[in-house]
Amino acid sequence: MSRTARRAERLADAADARLPVLEGGTLLRKAFPEHWSFFLGELALYSLLLLILTGVWLTFFFQPEMREVVYTGSYVPLQGVAMSAAFDSTLHISFDVRGGLLMRQTHHWAALVFVAAIGLHLLRIFFTGAFRRPRELNWAIGVTLFMLSLAEGFAGYSLPDDLLSGTGLRIAQGIMTSIPVVGTYLAFFAFGGEYPGHDIITRLYPLHILLLPGALIALVTAHLILVFHLKHTQWRGPGRTNRNVLGKPLYPQFTGTSAGLSLTVFGVLVLLSGLAQINPVWTYGPYRPDQVSTGSQPDWYVGFLEGALRLVPPWETNVAGHTVMWNVLLPAVVLPGLLFAVLYAYPFVEQRLTGEWRHEQHLCDRPRERPVRTGLGVAGTVFYGVLLLAGANDIMAQVFRVSVDALTWILRVALVAAPVLAFLVTRWLCRALTAAERERLAEGVPTGDIRQSVTGGYESAHEPVESFRPGAPRRPLTGARTGTPARTPRAPEHPDR
């Protein structure tokens, strides 16, 4: 080999070291786990892709203006009614543009699935411990994606300027003004003056179609790069270690599976949009500051904020002629800030307490093996669920014919007691499941045969365990809280079933 050829080879190797993507053969052979829970991230990715496609189409017809016009479109009940140009263009898309209503509803359904998929993906990562070193940065990116998706969803939800979304904007304006000192200035900037102003839609529009989507795409790209670089976590099992990943290669097996999932997501969302009506703004009518939509409920992902606002008592403090609205500031500003601060900090706090920050962790924990972490996760989910229910306390009171005040007090008590109870029950259940599994591995599986011993007693016959769930240990467990396998002779190992 000539000197020039050797130099070119060294340069190519250096480039590959800096840009692993250039290693085409290695990249195509990269293994991906086969368990269904690892596809929640794919679900979020393809929902985002559908959001982008339908959103681009909708921008050709939507007018983000608050100037007043008189409706002259096809929807007869609103003909001759004064409304904003934004609401008028929304009606035009829904009734006069071919396929417009289908596109609007597909966009809305995809947004709901996108936020839900990110939330479930974060829960999967939390309960399996996939946020540990070296994936703390990817966890922070995921939490930021979830936070931005909430903001993006609220911005898009508010653009039609109907009575329901206008009610949400009125609440948002109240939240802004509750912030001491700077709150009034924030509200004036956002709305272009005294509420309702004339600029809120024109300012939400570039935020919704440009700034937030750009940030989401950038973070998703960084997330995928880190996933490829750090490799996937996987369940424990035969042949699986911290140094390898067993599963489908990227091409062609995983590519085919992922492509099939993308087509399924697109098909199901389009079918759902054609069959299930969502956000029928024409039944709400245009927004008017002197009206409030009866029984108004936000999309589910911001329902916890609505519930928090309804549960906090009317606490206010007057300081030097200024009123601090604790009943708005605490549930709508302080509480979300604390929740996201806990999510960001949790991986670092847990690893410091357990000492796991010193070593890389590439194998997933089963939730039952981490009773404290699982209990905290369930408690947080219950806390969120109580707030979500509280966001519909008026509807529940009407349906079940109970007092709104009584239901509010029940939910206030539940907000404090239910998470604590959920933590204790979950921790006990995890330990009980681990103990039962330890006994099953030590004694085997009952065969149903009854045998008589030489002393005249009777005992049930057992056989070795041969069926294992993903990540389940294949030898007796010790009494350790984390369920670490004991160093005893191995039971016969079999593939996961």
Coordinates of C-alpha atoms in Angstrom, one line a residue:
M1 CA 0.0 0.0 0.0
S2 CA 1.4 3.4 -1.0
R3 CA 2.0 6.2 1.5
T4 CA -0.8 8.2 0.0
A5 CA -3.3 5.4 0.4
R6 CA -2.3 4.8 4.0
R7 CA -2.7 8.5 4.8
A8 CA -6.1 8.5 3.2
E9 CA -7.1 5.5 5.2
R10 CA -6.0 7.1 8.4
L11 CA -7.9 10.3 7.6
A12 CA -11.0 8.2 6.9
D13 CA -10.6 6.4 10.2
A14 CA -10.3 9.7 12.0
A15 CA -13.4 11.0 10.4
D16 CA -15.3 7.9 11.3
A17 CA -14.2 8.3 14.9
R18 CA -15.5 11.9 15.0
L19 CA -18.7 11.0 13.1
P20 CA -19.9 7.5 13.9
V21 CA -22.7 7.9 11.4
L22 CA -20.1 7.4 8.7
E23 CA -19.7 3.8 9.8
G24 CA -22.4 2.6 7.6
G25 CA -22.0 -1.1 8.2
T26 CA -21.9 -0.8 11.9
L27 CA -24.9 1.6 11.9
L28 CA -27.0 -0.8 9.9
R29 CA -26.3 -3.6 12.3
K30 CA -27.1 -1.6 15.4
A31 CA -29.4 -3.7 17.6
F32 CA -32.8 -2.5 18.9
P33 CA -34.7 -4.2 21.7
E34 CA -37.9 -6.0 20.7
H35 CA -40.1 -5.3 23.7
W36 CA -43.2 -3.3 23.0
S37 CA -42.5 -0.7 25.6
F38 CA -39.5 0.5 23.6
F39 CA -41.8 1.6 20.8
L40 CA -43.5 4.4 22.8
G41 CA -40.8 6.8 21.7
E42 CA -41.5 5.7 18.1
L43 CA -45.2 6.5 18.6
A44 CA -44.3 10.0 19.7
L45 CA -42.0 10.5 16.7
Y46 CA -44.5 9.5 14.1
S47 CA -47.3 11.6 15.8
L48 CA -44.9 14.6 15.6
L49 CA -44.3 13.8 11.9
L50 CA -48.1 13.8 11.2
L51 CA -48.4 17.0 13.2
I52 CA -45.8 18.7 11.0
L53 CA -47.5 17.5 7.7
T54 CA -51.0 18.5 8.7
G55 CA -49.8 21.7 10.3
V56 CA -48.0 22.8 7.1
W57 CA -51.2 22.2 5.2
L58 CA -53.3 24.2 7.6
T59 CA -51.0 27.2 7.4
F60 CA -52.1 27.8 3.8
F61 CA -55.7 28.6 4.9
F62 CA -55.5 29.9 8.5
Q63 CA -55.5 33.7 9.1
P64 CA -53.9 34.6 12.4
E65 CA -55.7 38.0 12.8
M66 CA -58.0 39.4 15.4
R67 CA -59.6 42.0 13.1
E68 CA -63.4 41.8 13.2
V69 CA -65.2 40.4 10.2
V70 CA -68.8 39.3 9.5
Y71 CA -69.2 35.6 8.7
T72 CA -70.6 34.8 5.3
G73 CA -69.6 31.1 4.9
S74 CA -71.5 27.8 4.6
Y75 CA -72.4 27.3 8.3
V76 CA -75.8 28.8 8.4
P77 CA -76.3 29.3 12.2
L78 CA -73.3 31.7 12.3
Q79 CA -74.0 33.7 9.1
G80 CA -74.0 37.4 9.8
V81 CA -72.3 37.0 13.2
A82 CA -69.3 39.3 13.9
M83 CA -66.1 37.3 14.7
S84 CA -62.3 37.5 14.4
A85 CA -60.6 36.7 11.1
A86 CA -58.9 33.7 12.9
F87 CA -62.3 32.1 13.8
D88 CA -63.7 32.9 10.4
S89 CA -60.7 31.1 8.7
T90 CA -61.2 28.2 11.0
L91 CA -64.8 27.8 9.9
H92 CA -63.7 28.2 6.3
I93 CA -61.2 25.4 6.7
S94 CA -63.9 23.2 8.4
F95 CA -66.8 23.7 5.9
D96 CA -65.5 25.2 2.7
V97 CA -62.0 23.7 2.1
R98 CA -62.0 20.2 0.6
G99 CA -60.7 17.8 3.3
G100 CA -60.2 20.7 5.7
L101 CA -62.2 19.3 8.6
L102 CA -60.3 16.0 8.3
M103 CA -57.0 17.8 8.4
R104 CA -58.0 19.9 11.4
Q105 CA -59.2 16.9 13.4
T106 CA -56.2 14.8 12.4
H107 CA -53.9 17.6 13.6
H108 CA -55.8 17.8 16.9
W109 CA -55.8 14.0 17.5
A110 CA -52.1 13.7 16.6
A111 CA -51.3 16.4 19.2
L112 CA -53.1 14.5 21.9
V113 CA -51.4 11.3 21.0
F114 CA -48.0 13.1 20.8
V115 CA -48.2 14.4 24.3
A116 CA -49.5 11.1 25.7
A117 CA -46.8 9.1 24.0
I118 CA -44.1 11.4 25.4
G119 CA -45.6 11.1 28.9
L120 CA -45.8 7.3 28.7
H121 CA -42.3 7.1 27.3
L122 CA -41.0 9.1 30.3
L123 CA -42.9 6.8 32.6
R124 CA -41.3 3.8 31.0
I125 CA -37.8 5.3 31.4
F126 CA -38.6 6.3 35.0
F127 CA -39.9 2.9 36.2
T128 CA -37.1 0.9 34.5
G129 CA -34.3 3.2 35.6
A130 CA -33.2 4.0 32.1
F131 CA -32.4 7.6 33.1
R132 CA -29.2 6.5 35.0
R133 CA -25.7 7.2 33.9
P134 CA -24.9 7.8 31.0
R135 CA -28.4 8.9 30.0
E136 CA -29.1 11.8 32.4
L137 CA -28.9 14.3 29.5
N138 CA -31.3 12.3 27.4
W139 CA -33.8 12.3 30.4
A140 CA -33.5 16.1 30.7
I141 CA -34.1 16.4 26.9
G142 CA -37.2 14.2 27.3
V143 CA -38.6 16.3 30.2
T144 CA -38.0 19.5 28.1
L145 CA -39.8 17.9 25.2
F146 CA -42.7 17.2 27.4
M147 CA -42.8 20.7 28.7
L148 CA -42.5 22.2 25.2
S149 CA -45.2 19.9 23.9
L150 CA -47.6 21.2 26.6
A151 CA -46.9 24.8 25.6
E152 CA -47.2 23.9 21.9
G153 CA -50.5 22.2 22.4
F154 CA -51.9 25.1 24.4
A155 CA -50.8 27.6 21.7
G156 CA -52.4 25.6 18.9
Y157 CA -55.6 25.0 21.0
S158 CA -55.9 28.8 21.4
L159 CA -55.5 29.9 17.8
P160 CA -59.1 29.3 16.5
D161 CA -60.3 32.1 18.9
D162 CA -63.5 30.3 19.8
L163 CA -65.4 30.7 23.1
L164 CA -63.8 27.6 24.6
S165 CA -60.2 28.5 23.8
G166 CA -60.8 32.1 24.7
T167 CA -61.9 31.0 28.1
G168 CA -58.5 29.2 28.4
L169 CA -56.7 32.4 27.3
R170 CA -58.6 34.4 30.0
I171 CA -57.3 31.9 32.6
A172 CA -53.8 32.3 31.1
Q173 CA -54.0 36.1 31.5
G174 CA -55.0 35.7 35.1
I175 CA -52.0 33.4 35.7
M176 CA -49.7 36.0 34.2
T177 CA -51.1 38.8 36.3
S178 CA -50.7 36.7 39.5
I179 CA -46.9 36.8 39.2
P180 CA -45.7 39.6 41.6
V181 CA -44.1 42.7 40.1
V182 CA -43.7 41.6 36.5
G183 CA -47.1 39.9 36.0
T184 CA -48.9 42.9 34.6
Y185 CA -46.1 43.7 32.2
L186 CA -46.2 40.1 30.9
A187 CA -49.9 40.2 30.3
F188 CA -49.7 43.6 28.5
F189 CA -46.9 42.3 26.3
A190 CA -48.7 39.0 25.4
F191 CA -52.2 40.5 24.7
G192 CA -51.0 43.9 23.3
G193 CA -52.7 45.9 26.0
E194 CA -55.7 45.5 28.3
Y195 CA -57.4 42.1 28.0
P196 CA -58.5 40.8 25.5
G197 CA -56.2 43.0 23.4
H198 CA -55.6 42.6 19.7
D199 CA -52.2 40.8 19.5
I200 CA -52.5 37.5 21.3
I201 CA -53.4 35.4 18.2
T202 CA -50.8 37.0 16.0
R203 CA -48.1 36.4 18.7
L204 CA -49.2 32.8 19.4
Y205 CA -49.1 31.9 15.7
P206 CA -45.3 32.3 15.1
L207 CA -44.7 30.6 18.4
H208 CA -46.9 27.7 17.4
I209 CA -45.7 27.2 13.8
L210 CA -42.1 28.3 14.1
L211 CA -40.4 28.7 17.4
L212 CA -41.8 25.8 19.4
P213 CA -41.8 23.3 16.5
G214 CA -38.2 24.3 15.7
A215 CA -37.2 23.6 19.4
L216 CA -39.1 20.3 19.3
I217 CA -37.4 19.1 16.2
A218 CA -34.0 20.1 17.4
L219 CA -34.5 18.3 20.7
V220 CA -35.9 15.2 19.0
T221 CA -32.8 15.2 16.7
A222 CA -30.4 15.5 19.7
H223 CA -32.4 12.8 21.5
L224 CA -32.1 10.3 18.6
I225 CA -28.3 11.1 18.2
L226 CA -27.8 10.3 21.9
V227 CA -29.8 7.1 21.6
F228 CA -27.7 5.9 18.7
H229 CA -24.5 6.9 20.5
L230 CA -25.3 5.5 23.9
K231 CA -27.1 2.4 22.6
H232 CA -30.5 1.2 24.0
T233 CA -31.1 -0.1 27.4
Q234 CA -32.5 -3.7 27.6
W235 CA -34.0 -6.2 30.0
R236 CA -31.8 -8.6 31.8
G237 CA -31.6 -12.1 30.3
P238 CA -29.3 -14.7 29.0
G239 CA -26.4 -13.2 27.1
R240 CA -27.3 -9.6 27.9
T241 CA -24.8 -7.5 29.7
N242 CA -23.8 -3.9 30.2
R243 CA -21.6 -4.2 27.1
N244 CA -24.0 -5.4 24.4
V245 CA -27.6 -5.1 23.1
L246 CA -29.5 -8.1 21.8
G247 CA -32.4 -7.4 19.5
K248 CA -33.3 -6.6 15.9
P249 CA -30.7 -5.0 13.7
L250 CA -31.6 -1.6 12.4
Y251 CA -31.8 -2.9 8.8
P252 CA -33.9 -4.6 7.6
Q253 CA -35.8 -6.0 10.6
F254 CA -36.2 -2.9 12.8
T255 CA -36.6 -0.6 9.8
G256 CA -39.5 -2.8 8.6
T257 CA -41.1 -2.9 12.1
S258 CA -40.8 0.9 12.5
A259 CA -42.2 1.6 9.0
G260 CA -45.2 -0.6 9.8
L261 CA -45.7 1.3 13.1
S262 CA -45.6 4.6 11.3
L263 CA -48.2 3.5 8.8
T264 CA -50.4 2.2 11.6
V265 CA -50.1 5.5 13.5
F266 CA -51.0 7.5 10.4
G267 CA -53.9 5.2 9.5
V268 CA -55.4 5.0 13.0
L269 CA -55.2 8.8 13.5
V270 CA -56.8 9.6 10.1
L271 CA -59.5 7.0 10.7
L272 CA -60.1 8.3 14.2
S273 CA -60.3 11.9 12.8
G274 CA -62.9 10.8 10.2
L275 CA -65.1 9.0 12.7
A276 CA -64.7 10.8 16.1
Q277 CA -65.4 14.5 16.2
I278 CA -63.1 16.7 18.3
N279 CA -63.0 20.4 19.1
P280 CA -66.2 21.4 17.1
V281 CA -65.5 25.2 17.4
W282 CA -68.7 26.1 15.5
T283 CA -70.8 24.8 18.4
Y284 CA -69.0 27.1 20.8
G285 CA -69.1 30.2 18.7
P286 CA -66.7 33.1 18.5
Y287 CA -65.0 34.4 21.7
R288 CA -66.6 37.3 23.5
P289 CA -65.0 38.6 26.7
D290 CA -68.5 38.9 28.4
Q291 CA -69.3 35.2 27.9
V292 CA -67.8 31.9 29.3
S293 CA -68.4 28.5 27.8
T294 CA -70.5 26.5 30.2
G295 CA -68.7 23.3 31.4
S296 CA -65.6 24.3 29.7
Q297 CA -62.7 21.8 29.9
P298 CA -59.2 22.1 28.5
D299 CA -57.4 19.3 26.7
W300 CA -56.3 16.6 29.1
Y301 CA -52.6 17.5 29.2
V302 CA -53.3 20.9 30.9
G303 CA -56.3 19.6 32.9
F304 CA -54.0 19.2 36.0
L305 CA -53.5 23.0 36.0
E306 CA -57.2 23.6 35.8
G307 CA -57.7 21.2 38.7
A308 CA -55.0 22.8 40.8
L309 CA -56.7 26.2 40.3
R310 CA -60.0 24.8 41.5
L311 CA -58.7 23.0 44.6
V312 CA -56.6 25.9 46.2
P313 CA -58.7 27.9 48.6
P314 CA -59.1 31.7 47.9
W315 CA -55.9 32.8 49.6
E316 CA -54.8 36.4 49.1
T317 CA -52.3 38.7 50.8
N318 CA -52.2 42.5 50.7
V319 CA -48.7 43.9 50.9
A320 CA -48.1 47.7 50.6
G321 CA -51.2 48.1 48.5
H322 CA -50.5 45.2 46.3
T323 CA -52.4 41.9 46.3
V324 CA -50.6 38.6 46.0
M325 CA -53.1 36.0 44.6
W326 CA -51.8 32.8 46.2
N327 CA -54.9 31.0 44.9
V328 CA -53.6 31.5 41.4
L329 CA -49.8 31.8 41.9
L330 CA -49.4 28.6 43.9
P331 CA -51.3 26.1 41.6
A332 CA -50.5 27.6 38.2
V333 CA -46.9 28.9 38.6
V334 CA -45.2 27.4 41.7
L335 CA -46.7 23.9 41.4
P336 CA -45.7 23.3 37.8
G337 CA -42.3 24.8 38.4
L338 CA -41.7 22.4 41.4
L339 CA -43.0 19.4 39.4
F340 CA -40.6 19.9 36.5
A341 CA -37.7 20.8 38.9
V342 CA -38.2 17.4 40.6
L343 CA -38.3 15.6 37.2
Y344 CA -35.0 17.3 36.2
A345 CA -33.3 16.6 39.5
Y346 CA -34.5 13.1 40.2
P347 CA -31.9 11.0 38.2
F348 CA -29.0 12.8 39.9
V349 CA -30.5 12.6 43.4
E350 CA -31.4 8.9 43.2
Q351 CA -27.9 8.0 41.8
R352 CA -26.2 9.9 44.6
L353 CA -28.3 8.2 47.2
T354 CA -27.7 4.7 45.8
G355 CA -24.1 5.2 44.6
E356 CA -24.9 4.2 41.1
W357 CA -23.5 7.4 39.6
R358 CA -20.1 5.8 39.6
H359 CA -20.9 3.2 37.0
E360 CA -22.8 3.1 33.7
Q361 CA -26.2 1.2 33.8
H362 CA -27.4 -0.3 30.6
L363 CA -29.8 -3.0 32.0
C364 CA -33.3 -2.1 32.9
D365 CA -34.7 -2.5 36.4
R366 CA -38.1 -4.2 36.8
P367 CA -40.4 -1.9 38.8
R368 CA -40.9 -4.5 41.5
E369 CA -37.2 -4.6 42.2
R370 CA -37.1 -0.9 43.1
P371 CA -40.1 -0.5 45.5
V372 CA -39.2 3.0 46.6
R373 CA -38.8 4.4 43.1
T374 CA -41.9 2.6 41.9
G375 CA -43.9 3.9 44.9
L376 CA -42.8 7.4 44.2
G377 CA -43.7 7.1 40.5
V378 CA -47.2 5.7 41.3
A379 CA -47.7 8.4 44.0
G380 CA -46.8 11.1 41.4
T381 CA -49.2 9.6 38.9
V382 CA -52.0 9.5 41.5
F383 CA -51.3 13.1 42.4
Y384 CA -51.6 14.1 38.7
G385 CA -54.8 12.0 38.4
V386 CA -56.5 13.7 41.3
L387 CA -55.7 17.1 39.8
L388 CA -57.0 16.0 36.5
L389 CA -60.3 14.9 38.1
A390 CA -60.5 18.2 40.0
G391 CA -60.4 20.0 36.6
A392 CA -63.8 18.5 35.9
N393 CA -65.4 18.8 39.4
D394 CA -68.3 20.8 38.1
I395 CA -69.1 18.2 35.5
M396 CA -68.8 15.3 38.0
A397 CA -71.0 17.1 40.5
Q398 CA -73.7 17.5 37.8
V399 CA -73.4 13.9 36.6
F400 CA -73.4 12.3 40.0
R401 CA -75.7 14.9 41.6
V402 CA -73.5 15.8 44.5
S403 CA -72.5 19.2 45.9
V404 CA -69.6 20.9 44.1
D405 CA -68.3 22.1 47.5
A406 CA -68.4 18.6 49.0
L407 CA -66.6 17.1 46.0
T408 CA -64.0 19.8 46.1
W409 CA -63.2 19.1 49.7
I410 CA -63.1 15.3 49.0
L411 CA -60.5 16.0 46.2
R412 CA -58.5 18.3 48.5
V413 CA -58.2 15.5 51.0
A414 CA -57.4 13.0 48.3
L415 CA -54.7 15.2 46.8
V416 CA -52.8 14.9 50.1
A417 CA -53.8 11.4 51.3
A418 CA -54.1 9.4 48.0
P419 CA -50.4 9.8 46.9
V420 CA -49.2 8.7 50.4
L421 CA -51.5 5.7 50.4
A422 CA -50.5 4.9 46.8
F423 CA -46.8 5.0 47.8
L424 CA -47.3 2.7 50.8
V425 CA -49.4 0.2 48.9
T426 CA -47.1 0.1 45.9
R427 CA -44.0 -0.4 48.0
W428 CA -45.7 -3.3 49.9
L429 CA -46.9 -4.8 46.6
C430 CA -43.5 -4.7 45.0
R431 CA -41.9 -6.4 48.0
A432 CA -44.6 -9.0 48.1
L433 CA -44.1 -9.8 44.4
T434 CA -40.4 -10.1 44.9
A435 CA -40.9 -12.4 47.8
A436 CA -43.3 -14.6 45.8
E437 CA -40.9 -14.7 42.9
R438 CA -38.1 -15.7 45.2
E439 CA -40.2 -18.5 46.6
R440 CA -41.2 -19.6 43.1
L441 CA -37.6 -19.8 42.0
A442 CA -36.5 -21.6 45.1
E443 CA -39.2 -24.2 45.3
G444 CA -40.3 -24.4 41.6
V445 CA -43.7 -24.5 40.0
P446 CA -46.4 -26.8 41.4
T447 CA -47.2 -29.7 39.0
G448 CA -50.5 -30.5 40.6
D449 CA -49.3 -34.0 41.7
I450 CA -49.6 -34.9 45.4
R451 CA -47.0 -37.3 46.8
Q452 CA -46.9 -39.2 50.1
S453 CA -43.6 -39.0 52.0
V454 CA -41.9 -41.9 53.8
T455 CA -43.2 -40.5 57.1
G456 CA -46.8 -40.7 55.9
G457 CA -47.3 -36.9 55.1
Y458 CA -48.4 -35.4 51.8
E459 CA -46.6 -32.8 49.7
S460 CA -47.1 -31.1 46.4
A461 CA -44.6 -32.0 43.6
H462 CA -42.7 -29.1 41.9
E463 CA -40.7 -28.7 38.8
P464 CA -38.0 -26.1 37.8
V465 CA -39.2 -22.8 36.5
E466 CA -38.9 -22.7 32.7
S467 CA -41.0 -19.6 31.8
F468 CA -39.6 -16.2 32.5
R469 CA -40.9 -12.7 31.9
P470 CA -38.5 -10.1 30.4
G471 CA -35.9 -9.1 32.9
A472 CA -36.9 -11.8 35.4
P473 CA -34.0 -13.4 37.3
R474 CA -33.2 -17.0 36.6
R475 CA -31.9 -18.0 40.0
P476 CA -33.1 -17.6 43.6
L477 CA -33.1 -14.0 44.9
T478 CA -31.5 -12.8 48.1
G479 CA -33.4 -10.6 50.6
A480 CA -31.8 -7.5 49.2
R481 CA -34.3 -4.6 48.5
T482 CA -33.1 -4.3 44.9
G483 CA -33.7 -8.0 44.2
T484 CA -30.0 -8.8 43.3
P485 CA -29.6 -12.4 42.2
A486 CA -27.9 -14.6 44.7
R487 CA -24.6 -16.3 43.9
T488 CA -26.0 -19.8 43.9
P489 CA -26.0 -22.4 41.1
R490 CA -28.0 -21.3 38.2
A491 CA -31.3 -22.8 37.3
P492 CA -31.7 -23.9 33.6
E493 CA -31.8 -20.8 31.5
H494 CA -34.3 -20.4 28.7
P495 CA -35.2 -17.6 26.3
D496 CA -37.6 -14.9 27.4
R497 CA -41.2 -15.8 26.8

